[in-house]
Amino acid sequence: MQTATADNVAATRQKFYDRLSPRAMAPLWEVLKGLVPEQPKSKFAAHVWKFAEARPLLMEAGDLLTAEEAERRVLVLENPALPGGSRITATMYAGYQLIMPGEIAPAHRHTASALRMVLEGNGGYTAVAGEKTTMNRGDLVITPAMTWHDHGQEEKKPVIWVDGLDLHTVNFYEAAFMDHFNDKSQILSKPEGYSESEFGSGFAPMEPRRPFGQTSPIFNYRYANARPALMRVASAGAPDPHLGHALRYVNPQDGGWAMPTIATWLTHLPKGFETQAIRSTDGQSLVVLEGEIAFDIDGKTFTAGESDVACVPSWMWKKMRATKDTVVFTMSDRSAQEKLGIYREERR
Ligand code: 1HN
């Protein structure tokens, strides 16, 4: 009898809902719990992409089509929980990109901001906003929103890097624009190293200028500077129990993150060091530059070696153990979350 009554109630409510939907309305109480979870439960999976598997496939792609045909010849790192989504985490796109000798990836610009973590530089270059920079392993090269950029290689070896873009954030806001330049390469207006000299050597222009808005005016954070800095800092004290020895890339104009939507930092873990468990609301992607790491992500284990890429979705407990002296680059949506006031972390 009671069940019949419950069925009755359900049927009555459903009839009511059926009158709402043609009018583009819905009852909040049926969906509230899903809309406002008690804590984050990521739809994405932790994963590691092995460079040893990716590189031969990338070289095969090099035979299949030119960089010009492809516009960008990239193997997208797809989170295995969302095939076809072109996402590594909830908000970020990442991929391994290849430029073959003599190629140019033609100049374009878009609202999404990009970064490149260089794996094989070999004399290749990126040009951003009228300035060229030569790429070497470990360099962090930034393409601020809406700046012209093209890549090329005039030497005889391939160039490979990891791309990271905030494009799912931009697309979420339905705010994306893109333009193609009327030539393969943009016009260079500054000598190589100009931005680094003007903004990144303890100097700034006399008249304050923010050429890229909230994004750093330095667009190549060279590993040749970053690595010795990290190692010197590491040599002078014990690693942080949760972070290891970590330094973040800064915008010299305000001391904040180098990019408004993508936080970037470099971590050194000495061989044998294991971090304590930490979880945070940002979706992280890590590129191992040196050594090897054993990850424990929410109880699952993964290992990542040189040039491998790992992703750690939001709010999963993370521990890292260095099986060799290790340097890791991390990119995440933390800087965007901090600006929105929603970033949180917890440490054990
Ligand atoms: C892009 O502009 C690049 O410039 C790489 O190298 C990957 C993925 C989606 C949209 C634009 C690049 C990209 C991209």
XYZ file of C-alpha atoms and ligand atoms in Angstrom:
362
model
C 0.000 0.000 0.000
C 2.829 2.284 1.040
C 4.696 1.559 -2.215
C 1.613 2.367 -4.196
C 1.458 5.737 -2.452
C 5.147 6.357 -3.141
C 4.564 5.447 -6.804
C 1.669 7.844 -6.821
C 3.791 10.657 -5.475
C 6.530 9.907 -7.995
C 4.008 9.816 -10.848
C 2.412 13.095 -9.736
C 5.819 14.769 -9.521
C 6.854 13.387 -12.908
C 3.664 14.804 -14.451
C 4.588 18.164 -12.996
C 8.169 17.885 -14.346
C 6.787 16.995 -17.769
C 4.981 20.325 -17.830
C 8.194 22.146 -16.939
C 10.494 20.762 -19.622
C 8.601 22.148 -22.681
C 8.929 25.542 -21.015
C 12.720 25.130 -20.573
C 12.496 24.760 -16.820
C 13.484 21.974 -14.404
C 13.191 21.196 -10.696
C 16.437 21.992 -8.885
C 15.734 19.490 -6.090
C 16.194 16.570 -8.486
C 19.725 17.642 -9.464
C 21.015 19.697 -6.539
C 23.332 17.033 -5.095
C 25.075 16.556 -8.431
C 25.396 20.286 -9.019
C 26.984 20.986 -5.662
C 29.013 17.944 -4.566
C 30.387 17.841 -1.038
C 33.874 17.586 -2.473
C 35.436 17.334 -5.929
C 35.144 13.964 -7.641
C 37.120 14.244 -10.855
C 35.740 12.666 -14.020
C 39.333 12.345 -15.221
C 41.896 9.619 -14.635
C 45.475 9.830 -13.462
C 47.724 8.635 -16.271
C 51.311 8.541 -17.575
C 52.281 8.900 -21.256
C 55.605 7.285 -22.076
C 57.818 9.272 -24.419
C 59.450 6.039 -25.613
C 56.036 5.041 -27.027
C 55.065 8.500 -28.243
C 58.291 9.462 -30.020
C 58.239 6.777 -32.767
C 54.555 7.538 -33.410
C 55.319 11.237 -33.593
C 58.080 10.508 -36.136
C 55.579 8.413 -38.141
C 53.253 11.421 -38.134
C 56.257 13.325 -39.501
C 56.156 11.084 -42.584
C 52.370 11.268 -42.918
C 51.991 15.024 -43.237
C 53.944 18.260 -43.093
C 53.709 20.747 -40.241
C 52.218 23.202 -42.723
C 49.500 20.753 -43.788
C 48.730 19.950 -40.191
C 49.064 23.605 -39.085
C 50.331 22.009 -35.850
C 51.601 18.419 -35.954
C 50.719 17.242 -32.479
C 49.836 13.967 -30.803
C 47.231 15.127 -28.313
C 47.526 13.629 -24.846
C 43.979 12.519 -24.238
C 42.855 11.779 -20.746
C 41.828 8.094 -20.972
C 38.570 8.871 -19.153
C 37.473 11.189 -21.978
C 38.625 9.894 -25.381
C 38.066 12.484 -28.096
C 37.981 15.298 -25.568
C 41.436 16.719 -26.431
C 41.998 17.249 -22.730
C 44.684 16.067 -20.385
C 42.817 17.431 -17.355
C 39.459 19.194 -16.936
C 40.688 22.532 -18.242
C 43.914 21.879 -20.110
C 44.977 20.631 -23.481
C 48.428 19.036 -23.841
C 50.314 17.287 -26.627
C 53.688 16.254 -28.008
C 54.511 18.489 -30.996
C 57.025 17.774 -33.771
C 58.760 20.120 -36.220
C 60.880 18.382 -38.870
C 64.056 19.876 -40.389
C 63.254 22.732 -42.768
C 59.634 23.010 -41.636
C 57.629 25.988 -40.495
C 54.457 25.694 -38.427
C 52.697 28.766 -39.837
C 51.980 31.944 -37.893
C 48.617 32.304 -36.225
C 47.157 33.775 -33.050
C 44.304 32.865 -30.753
C 42.665 33.717 -27.468
C 44.014 30.585 -25.761
C 47.394 31.003 -24.083
C 50.038 28.377 -24.728
C 53.255 27.144 -23.245
C 55.920 24.820 -24.600
C 58.169 22.675 -22.433
C 61.027 21.824 -24.772
C 62.198 18.198 -24.933
C 64.430 18.190 -28.026
C 65.429 21.734 -29.045
C 68.131 21.034 -31.615
C 68.283 24.642 -32.772
C 64.560 24.970 -33.436
C 62.801 28.232 -32.727
C 59.523 29.824 -31.796
C 58.714 33.382 -32.770
C 56.294 35.259 -30.507
C 55.099 38.841 -30.944
C 57.910 39.868 -33.264
C 60.744 38.088 -31.447
C 62.416 34.762 -32.126
C 63.776 32.472 -29.431
C 65.931 29.370 -29.866
C 64.606 26.378 -27.979
C 66.730 24.162 -25.736
C 65.689 21.208 -23.599
C 63.898 22.330 -20.435
C 63.114 25.835 -21.706
C 59.629 27.108 -20.865
C 58.401 29.144 -23.830
C 55.196 31.154 -23.393
C 52.757 32.316 -26.047
C 50.480 34.938 -24.441
C 46.847 35.207 -25.525
C 46.345 36.657 -29.022
C 50.061 36.975 -29.853
C 51.270 35.863 -33.290
C 53.387 32.717 -33.082
C 55.115 30.420 -35.525
C 57.673 27.665 -35.038
C 60.454 26.447 -37.276
C 63.597 24.415 -37.643
C 66.440 25.346 -39.979
C 68.831 22.686 -38.625
C 68.954 18.999 -39.600
C 67.337 17.443 -36.509
C 63.696 17.265 -35.405
C 62.315 19.514 -32.670
C 59.938 18.111 -30.059
C 58.163 19.735 -27.147
C 55.139 19.398 -24.900
C 52.381 21.951 -25.543
C 50.070 23.106 -22.773
C 47.077 25.325 -23.556
C 44.258 26.766 -21.484
C 41.873 26.329 -24.404
C 39.147 24.447 -22.544
C 38.933 27.329 -20.098
C 38.606 29.768 -22.993
C 36.068 27.515 -24.741
C 34.067 27.091 -21.531
C 33.494 30.852 -21.652
C 32.802 30.618 -25.404
C 35.355 33.369 -25.822
C 37.701 31.894 -28.444
C 38.997 33.795 -31.493
C 41.703 32.854 -33.994
C 43.489 34.585 -36.906
C 45.913 33.308 -39.525
C 48.839 35.484 -40.580
C 49.098 36.306 -44.278
C 52.526 34.636 -44.486
C 54.127 31.477 -43.049
C 56.365 33.441 -40.703
C 55.552 36.618 -38.836
C 57.655 39.746 -39.235
C 60.437 39.976 -36.661
C 60.806 43.403 -35.078
C 63.162 42.699 -32.143
C 66.511 40.935 -31.769
C 66.606 37.531 -30.067
C 66.775 37.906 -26.278
C 65.099 41.340 -26.288
C 62.312 40.537 -23.804
C 64.681 38.721 -21.497
C 66.972 41.753 -21.450
C 64.206 44.288 -21.023
C 62.206 42.504 -18.340
C 64.087 39.442 -17.115
C 67.512 40.578 -16.030
C 66.686 42.683 -12.987
C 65.636 45.555 -15.229
C 62.340 47.004 -16.412
C 61.557 49.810 -18.856
C 61.544 53.330 -17.373
C 57.986 53.882 -18.538
C 55.877 51.009 -17.171
C 54.464 48.793 -19.906
C 52.536 45.553 -19.867
C 52.969 44.261 -23.406
C 50.998 41.062 -22.701
C 48.524 42.208 -20.065
C 48.518 39.758 -17.175
C 50.977 37.389 -18.843
C 54.697 37.685 -18.208
C 56.643 39.754 -20.748
C 59.429 37.131 -20.611
C 58.602 34.404 -23.066
C 61.554 32.065 -22.742
C 62.348 30.962 -19.195
C 65.582 29.189 -20.015
C 66.552 25.930 -18.342
C 70.150 27.170 -18.455
C 69.061 29.738 -15.827
C 66.360 27.763 -14.060
C 68.262 24.539 -13.381
C 71.292 26.056 -11.616
C 68.948 28.294 -9.584
C 66.872 25.317 -8.482
C 69.937 23.233 -7.644
C 71.594 26.028 -5.693
C 68.454 26.632 -3.659
C 68.100 22.870 -3.123
C 71.694 22.560 -1.917
C 71.086 25.035 0.894
C 68.271 23.335 2.797
C 65.988 20.350 3.282
C 63.185 19.740 0.766
C 59.659 20.739 1.762
C 57.969 17.519 2.951
C 55.035 17.903 0.524
C 56.562 19.851 -2.364
C 60.216 18.872 -2.473
C 62.485 21.686 -3.633
C 60.115 23.756 -5.752
C 60.385 27.143 -7.478
C 57.619 28.744 -9.493
C 57.990 30.733 -12.708
C 57.057 34.348 -11.985
C 55.836 37.337 -13.879
C 58.463 39.984 -12.962
C 55.809 42.698 -13.325
C 53.778 41.589 -10.324
C 55.534 38.609 -8.706
C 52.551 36.394 -9.545
C 52.387 33.343 -11.773
C 53.929 33.761 -15.228
C 50.537 33.149 -16.883
C 47.087 34.128 -15.562
C 45.469 30.816 -16.504
C 48.331 28.321 -16.188
C 50.530 27.970 -13.104
C 54.020 26.645 -13.787
C 56.754 25.444 -11.483
C 59.883 23.335 -11.348
C 60.569 20.688 -8.710
C 63.763 18.927 -7.712
C 63.451 15.731 -5.685
C 66.746 14.234 -4.550
C 67.164 10.492 -5.186
C 65.260 8.465 -2.588
C 63.146 11.410 -1.377
C 59.423 10.744 -0.991
C 56.875 13.520 -0.608
C 54.068 13.378 1.952
C 50.521 13.062 0.623
C 48.959 16.253 -0.722
C 45.809 16.935 -2.729
C 44.661 20.111 -4.409
C 41.798 21.294 -6.599
C 43.985 22.068 -9.614
C 44.387 19.594 -12.461
C 48.124 19.060 -12.862
C 50.277 17.827 -15.735
C 53.906 16.974 -15.066
C 56.804 16.601 -17.488
C 59.828 14.737 -16.150
C 62.946 16.566 -17.319
C 65.516 14.512 -15.432
C 65.452 11.254 -13.472
C 62.449 9.130 -12.641
C 59.446 9.346 -10.332
C 57.190 6.730 -8.792
C 53.760 8.300 -8.270
C 51.083 7.188 -5.878
C 47.827 8.824 -7.019
C 44.826 7.914 -4.875
C 46.442 4.546 -4.155
C 47.361 3.724 -7.790
C 51.027 3.606 -8.744
C 52.681 4.930 -11.904
C 56.260 5.577 -12.924
C 57.431 8.368 -15.180
C 60.919 8.808 -16.606
C 62.579 11.428 -18.779
C 60.201 13.242 -21.168
C 57.209 11.227 -19.917
C 54.083 13.214 -19.066
C 51.842 12.476 -16.082
C 48.485 13.966 -15.165
C 47.000 14.261 -11.703
C 43.325 15.274 -11.731
C 41.707 17.471 -9.097
C 41.559 16.392 -5.464
C 43.412 13.080 -5.778
C 45.975 12.303 -3.095
C 49.446 12.508 -4.607
C 52.785 11.176 -3.390
C 55.984 11.238 -5.419
C 59.126 9.199 -4.799
C 62.307 9.997 -6.703
C 64.050 6.811 -7.795
C 66.860 9.018 -9.218
C 67.810 12.677 -8.769
C 64.829 14.224 -10.449
C 63.671 17.494 -11.999
C 60.000 17.833 -12.929
C 58.094 20.621 -14.650
C 54.450 21.065 -13.610
C 51.632 23.025 -15.260
C 48.171 23.364 -13.769
C 45.060 25.536 -13.726
C 45.938 26.679 -10.197
C 46.600 30.302 -11.177
C 43.121 30.602 -12.718
C 41.545 28.937 -9.669
C 43.390 31.296 -7.328
C 42.121 34.306 -9.258
C 38.572 32.946 -8.954
C 39.068 32.233 -5.241
C 38.315 28.509 -5.528
C 41.761 26.899 -5.130
C 42.091 24.575 -2.120
C 44.613 22.051 -0.925
C 45.018 19.582 1.906
C 48.194 18.038 3.302
C 48.657 14.899 5.352
C 48.564 25.853 -31.160
O 48.500 27.111 -31.603
C 49.798 25.216 -31.030
O 51.027 27.097 -31.709
C 49.857 23.927 -30.546
O 52.079 25.274 -31.438
C 48.715 23.264 -30.212
C 46.315 23.171 -30.020
C 45.114 23.754 -30.164
C 45.003 25.055 -30.621
C 46.123 25.769 -30.953
C 51.050 25.928 -31.415
C 47.469 23.863 -30.341
C 47.385 25.168 -30.816
